[in-house]
mmCIF file of C-alpha atoms in Angstrom:
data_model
loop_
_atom_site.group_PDB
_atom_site.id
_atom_site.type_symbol
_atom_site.label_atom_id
_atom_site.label_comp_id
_atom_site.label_asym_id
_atom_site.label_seq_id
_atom_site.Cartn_x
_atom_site.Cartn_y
_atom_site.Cartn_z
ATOM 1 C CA UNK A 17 72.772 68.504 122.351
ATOM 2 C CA UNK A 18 76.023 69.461 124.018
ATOM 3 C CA UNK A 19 76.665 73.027 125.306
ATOM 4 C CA UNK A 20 79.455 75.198 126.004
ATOM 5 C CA UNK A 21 80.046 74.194 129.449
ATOM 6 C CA UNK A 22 80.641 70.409 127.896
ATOM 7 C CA UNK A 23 83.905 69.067 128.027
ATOM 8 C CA UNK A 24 86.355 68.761 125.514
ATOM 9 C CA UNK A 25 85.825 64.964 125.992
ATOM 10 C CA UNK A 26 82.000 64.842 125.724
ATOM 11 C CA UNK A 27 82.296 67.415 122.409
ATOM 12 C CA UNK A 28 84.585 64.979 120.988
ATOM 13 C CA UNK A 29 82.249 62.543 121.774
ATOM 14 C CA UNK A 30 79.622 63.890 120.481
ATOM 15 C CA UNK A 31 80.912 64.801 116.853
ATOM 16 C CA UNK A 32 82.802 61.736 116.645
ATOM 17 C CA UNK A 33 79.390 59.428 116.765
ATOM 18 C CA UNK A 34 77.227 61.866 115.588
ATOM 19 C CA UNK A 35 79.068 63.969 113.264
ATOM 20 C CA UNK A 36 77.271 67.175 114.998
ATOM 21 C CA UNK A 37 79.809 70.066 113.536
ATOM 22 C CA UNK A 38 77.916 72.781 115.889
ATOM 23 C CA UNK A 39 79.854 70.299 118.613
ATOM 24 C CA UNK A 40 83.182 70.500 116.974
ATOM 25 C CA UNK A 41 82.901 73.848 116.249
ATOM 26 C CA UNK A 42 82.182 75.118 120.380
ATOM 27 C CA UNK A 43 85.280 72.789 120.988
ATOM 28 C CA UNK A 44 87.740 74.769 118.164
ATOM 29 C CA UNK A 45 86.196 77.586 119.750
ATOM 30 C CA UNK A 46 88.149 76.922 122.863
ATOM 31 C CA UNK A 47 91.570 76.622 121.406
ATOM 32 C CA UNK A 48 91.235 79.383 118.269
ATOM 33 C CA UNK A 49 93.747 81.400 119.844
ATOM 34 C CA UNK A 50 96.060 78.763 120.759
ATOM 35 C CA UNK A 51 96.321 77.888 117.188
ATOM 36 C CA UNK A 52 96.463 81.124 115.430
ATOM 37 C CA UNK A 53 99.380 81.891 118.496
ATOM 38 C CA UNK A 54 101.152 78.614 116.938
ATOM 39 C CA UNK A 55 100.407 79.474 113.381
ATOM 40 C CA UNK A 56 102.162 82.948 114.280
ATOM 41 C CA UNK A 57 105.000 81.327 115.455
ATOM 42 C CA UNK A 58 105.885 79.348 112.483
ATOM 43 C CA UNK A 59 104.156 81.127 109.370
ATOM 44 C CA UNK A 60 105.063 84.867 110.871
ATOM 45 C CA UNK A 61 102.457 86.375 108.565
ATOM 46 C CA UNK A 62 98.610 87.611 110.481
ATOM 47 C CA UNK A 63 96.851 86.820 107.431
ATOM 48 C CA UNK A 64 98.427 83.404 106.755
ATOM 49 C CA UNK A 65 97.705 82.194 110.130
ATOM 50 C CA UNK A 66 94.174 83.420 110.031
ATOM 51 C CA UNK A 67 93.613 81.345 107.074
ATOM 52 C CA UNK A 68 95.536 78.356 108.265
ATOM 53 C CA UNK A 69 93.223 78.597 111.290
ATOM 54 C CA UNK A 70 89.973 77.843 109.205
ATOM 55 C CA UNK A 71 92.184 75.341 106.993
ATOM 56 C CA UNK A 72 92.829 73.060 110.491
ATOM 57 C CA UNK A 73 89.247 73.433 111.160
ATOM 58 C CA UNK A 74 88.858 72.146 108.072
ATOM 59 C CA UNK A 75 91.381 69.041 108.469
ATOM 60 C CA UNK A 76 89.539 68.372 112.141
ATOM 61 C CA UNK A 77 86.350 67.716 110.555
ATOM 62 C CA UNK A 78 88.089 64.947 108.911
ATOM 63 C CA UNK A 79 91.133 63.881 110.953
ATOM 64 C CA UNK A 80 88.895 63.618 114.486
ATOM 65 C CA UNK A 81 86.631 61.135 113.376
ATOM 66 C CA UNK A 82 90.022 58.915 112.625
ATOM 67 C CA UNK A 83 91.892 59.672 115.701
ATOM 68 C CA UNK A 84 91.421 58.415 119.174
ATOM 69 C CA UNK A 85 91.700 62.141 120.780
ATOM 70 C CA UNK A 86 92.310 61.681 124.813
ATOM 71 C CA UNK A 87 93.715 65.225 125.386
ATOM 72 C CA UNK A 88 91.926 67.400 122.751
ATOM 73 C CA UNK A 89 94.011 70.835 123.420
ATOM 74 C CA UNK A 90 97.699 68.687 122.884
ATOM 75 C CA UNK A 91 96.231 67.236 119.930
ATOM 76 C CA UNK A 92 95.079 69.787 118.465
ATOM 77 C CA UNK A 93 98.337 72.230 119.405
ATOM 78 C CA UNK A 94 99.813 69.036 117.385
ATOM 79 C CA UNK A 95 97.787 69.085 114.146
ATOM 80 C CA UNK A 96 98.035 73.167 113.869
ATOM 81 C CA UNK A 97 102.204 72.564 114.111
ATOM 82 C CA UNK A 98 102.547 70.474 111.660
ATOM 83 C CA UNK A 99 99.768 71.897 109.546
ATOM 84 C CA UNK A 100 102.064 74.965 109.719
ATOM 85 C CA UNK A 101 104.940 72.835 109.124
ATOM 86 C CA UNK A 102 103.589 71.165 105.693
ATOM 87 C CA UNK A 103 102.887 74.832 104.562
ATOM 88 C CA UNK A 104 106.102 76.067 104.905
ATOM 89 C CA UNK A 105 107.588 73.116 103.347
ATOM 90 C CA UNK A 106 105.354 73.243 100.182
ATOM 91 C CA UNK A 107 106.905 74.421 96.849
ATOM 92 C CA UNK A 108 103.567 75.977 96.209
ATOM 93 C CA UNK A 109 105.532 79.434 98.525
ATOM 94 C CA UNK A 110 108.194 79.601 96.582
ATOM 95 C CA UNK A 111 107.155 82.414 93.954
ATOM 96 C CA UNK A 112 110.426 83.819 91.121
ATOM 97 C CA UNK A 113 109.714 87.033 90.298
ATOM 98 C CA UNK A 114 111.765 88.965 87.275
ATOM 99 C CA UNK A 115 113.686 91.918 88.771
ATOM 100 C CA UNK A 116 114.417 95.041 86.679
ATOM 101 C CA UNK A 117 117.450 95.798 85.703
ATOM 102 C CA UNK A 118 117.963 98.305 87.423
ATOM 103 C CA UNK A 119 117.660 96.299 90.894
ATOM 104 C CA UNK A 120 120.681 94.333 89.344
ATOM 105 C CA UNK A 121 123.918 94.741 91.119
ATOM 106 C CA UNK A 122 126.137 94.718 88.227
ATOM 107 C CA UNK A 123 129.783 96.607 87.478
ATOM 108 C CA UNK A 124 127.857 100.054 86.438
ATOM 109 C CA UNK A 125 124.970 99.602 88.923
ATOM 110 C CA UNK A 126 126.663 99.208 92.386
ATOM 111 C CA UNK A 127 124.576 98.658 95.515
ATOM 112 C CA UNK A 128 125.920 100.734 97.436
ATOM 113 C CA UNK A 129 123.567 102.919 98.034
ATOM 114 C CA UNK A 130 121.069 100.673 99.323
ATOM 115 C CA UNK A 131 123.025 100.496 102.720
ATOM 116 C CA UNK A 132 123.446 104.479 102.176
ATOM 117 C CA UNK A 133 119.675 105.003 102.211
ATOM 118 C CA UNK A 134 118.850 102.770 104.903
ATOM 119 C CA UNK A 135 121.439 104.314 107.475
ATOM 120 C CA UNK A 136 120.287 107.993 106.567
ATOM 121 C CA UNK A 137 116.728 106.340 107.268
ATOM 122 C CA UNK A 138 117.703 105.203 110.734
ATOM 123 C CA UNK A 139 119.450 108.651 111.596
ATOM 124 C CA UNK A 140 115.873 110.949 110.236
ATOM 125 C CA UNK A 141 113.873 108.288 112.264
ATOM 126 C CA UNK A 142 115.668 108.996 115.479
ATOM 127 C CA UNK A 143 115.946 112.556 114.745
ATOM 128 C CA UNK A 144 112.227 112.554 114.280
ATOM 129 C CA UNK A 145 111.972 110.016 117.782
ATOM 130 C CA UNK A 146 113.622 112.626 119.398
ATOM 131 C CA UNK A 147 111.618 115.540 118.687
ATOM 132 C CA UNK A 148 108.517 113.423 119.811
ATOM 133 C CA UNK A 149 107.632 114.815 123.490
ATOM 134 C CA UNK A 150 109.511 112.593 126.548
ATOM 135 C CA UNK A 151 106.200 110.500 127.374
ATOM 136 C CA UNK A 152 105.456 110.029 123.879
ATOM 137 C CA UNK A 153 109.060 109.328 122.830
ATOM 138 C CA UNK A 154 109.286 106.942 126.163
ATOM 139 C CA UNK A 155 106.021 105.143 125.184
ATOM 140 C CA UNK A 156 107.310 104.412 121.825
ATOM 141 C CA UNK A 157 110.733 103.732 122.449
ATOM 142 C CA UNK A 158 109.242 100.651 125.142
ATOM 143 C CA UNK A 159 106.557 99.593 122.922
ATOM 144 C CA UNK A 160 108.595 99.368 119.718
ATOM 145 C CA UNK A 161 112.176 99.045 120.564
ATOM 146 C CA UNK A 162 111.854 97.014 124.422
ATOM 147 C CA UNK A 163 108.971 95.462 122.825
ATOM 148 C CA UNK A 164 106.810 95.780 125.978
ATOM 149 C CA UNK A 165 102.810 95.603 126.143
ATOM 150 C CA UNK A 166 100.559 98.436 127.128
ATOM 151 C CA UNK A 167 100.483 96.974 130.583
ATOM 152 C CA UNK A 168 104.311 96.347 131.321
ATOM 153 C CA UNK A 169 104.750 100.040 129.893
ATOM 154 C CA UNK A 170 101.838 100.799 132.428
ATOM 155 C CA UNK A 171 103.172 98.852 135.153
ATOM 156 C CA UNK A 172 106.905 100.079 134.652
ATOM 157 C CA UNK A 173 106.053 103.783 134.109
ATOM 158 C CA UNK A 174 102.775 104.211 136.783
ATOM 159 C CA UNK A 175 101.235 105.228 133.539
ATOM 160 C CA UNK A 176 96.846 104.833 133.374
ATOM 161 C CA UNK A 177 96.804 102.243 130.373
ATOM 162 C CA UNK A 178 94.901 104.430 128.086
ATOM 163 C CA UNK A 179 97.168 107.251 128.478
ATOM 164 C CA UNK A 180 99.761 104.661 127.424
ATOM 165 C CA UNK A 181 98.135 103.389 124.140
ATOM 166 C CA UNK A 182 96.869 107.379 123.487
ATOM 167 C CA UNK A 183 100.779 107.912 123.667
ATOM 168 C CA UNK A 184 102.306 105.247 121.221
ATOM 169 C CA UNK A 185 99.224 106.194 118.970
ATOM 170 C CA UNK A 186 99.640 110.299 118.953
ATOM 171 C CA UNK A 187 103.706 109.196 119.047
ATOM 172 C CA UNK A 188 103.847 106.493 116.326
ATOM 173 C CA UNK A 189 101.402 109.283 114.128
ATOM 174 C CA UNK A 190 103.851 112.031 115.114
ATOM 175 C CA UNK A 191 106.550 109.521 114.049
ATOM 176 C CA UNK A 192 105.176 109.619 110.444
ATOM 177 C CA UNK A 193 104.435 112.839 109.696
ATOM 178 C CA UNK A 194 107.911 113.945 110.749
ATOM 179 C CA UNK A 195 109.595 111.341 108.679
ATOM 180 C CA UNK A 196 106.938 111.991 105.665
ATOM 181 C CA UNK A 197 107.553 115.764 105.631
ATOM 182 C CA UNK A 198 111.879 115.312 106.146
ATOM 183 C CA UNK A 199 112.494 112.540 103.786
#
């Protein structure tokens, strides 16, 4: 019976002649987060991708035993793409949903304050970024806006790590109530 320190080859191998799913399994194992990273890519939703993940698991019980597999991480980086692919090109996505009426841009109903709303939201969340303490309000402003990890913002700043994430935590909470009790 194979075990984890098998190769990919001998796992594929294995399931392929034997049909031994415990085999297939330890080799998915392997490249999990290489496919939920490509199912992240293309579907853009967490949840999605975590469910596409066990829906290609699914597909390789089937599609291995077909295929001649010689570099099992390529193929398999293959499969999850165009698994993701098929999704997003499936009808079954496409969901019409009846708006009130009063979501209706029409002549007495203008839109305009949509755009209103959203800039006044912009201007109370900076307000409210602002009033967050400097290494708070630096934290947050890398994390969210420069889109940095906890470790660049460590690296960049000389920052421990955990003070980092205790700072976007405390700031992002101090974010909310500010905007919760001005809005």
């Amino acid at each position: 019976m194979p075990g984890t320190d098998s190769t990919d080859e001998e796992l594929v191998d294995v399931y392929r002649h034997h049909g031994d799913l415990q085999a297939l399994a330890t080799l998915y194992n392997r490249y999990m987060d290489l496919v939920f990273g490509v199912c992240l890519k293309y579907l853009e939703d967490r949840e999605t991708s975590k469910d596409a993940v066990m829906n290609i698991f699914e597909e390789l019980v089937v599609k291995l035993k077909k295929h001649e597999v010689d570099n099992f991480r390529s193929w398999v980086y293959t499969v999850a793409k165009n698994h993701c692919l098929m999704y997003l090109r499936s009808n079954k996505q496409l969901k019409t949903v009846e708006l009130p009426e009063s979501l209706v841009q029409s002549a007495e109903n203008p839109h305009l304050n949509g755009k209103l709303q959203q800039e006044e939201h912009f201007r109370l969340l900076e307000k409210c970024l602002q009033a967050l303490a400097i290494d708070q309000q630096q934290a947050v402003r890398m994390f969210y806006l420069d889109e940095k990890s906890y470790k660049e913002i460590s690296d960049s700043t000389g920052m421990d790590w955990n003070r980092v994430r205790s700072l976007i935590q405390n700031g992002r909470r101090n974010l909310k109530n500010c905007m919760d009790k001005n809005s």
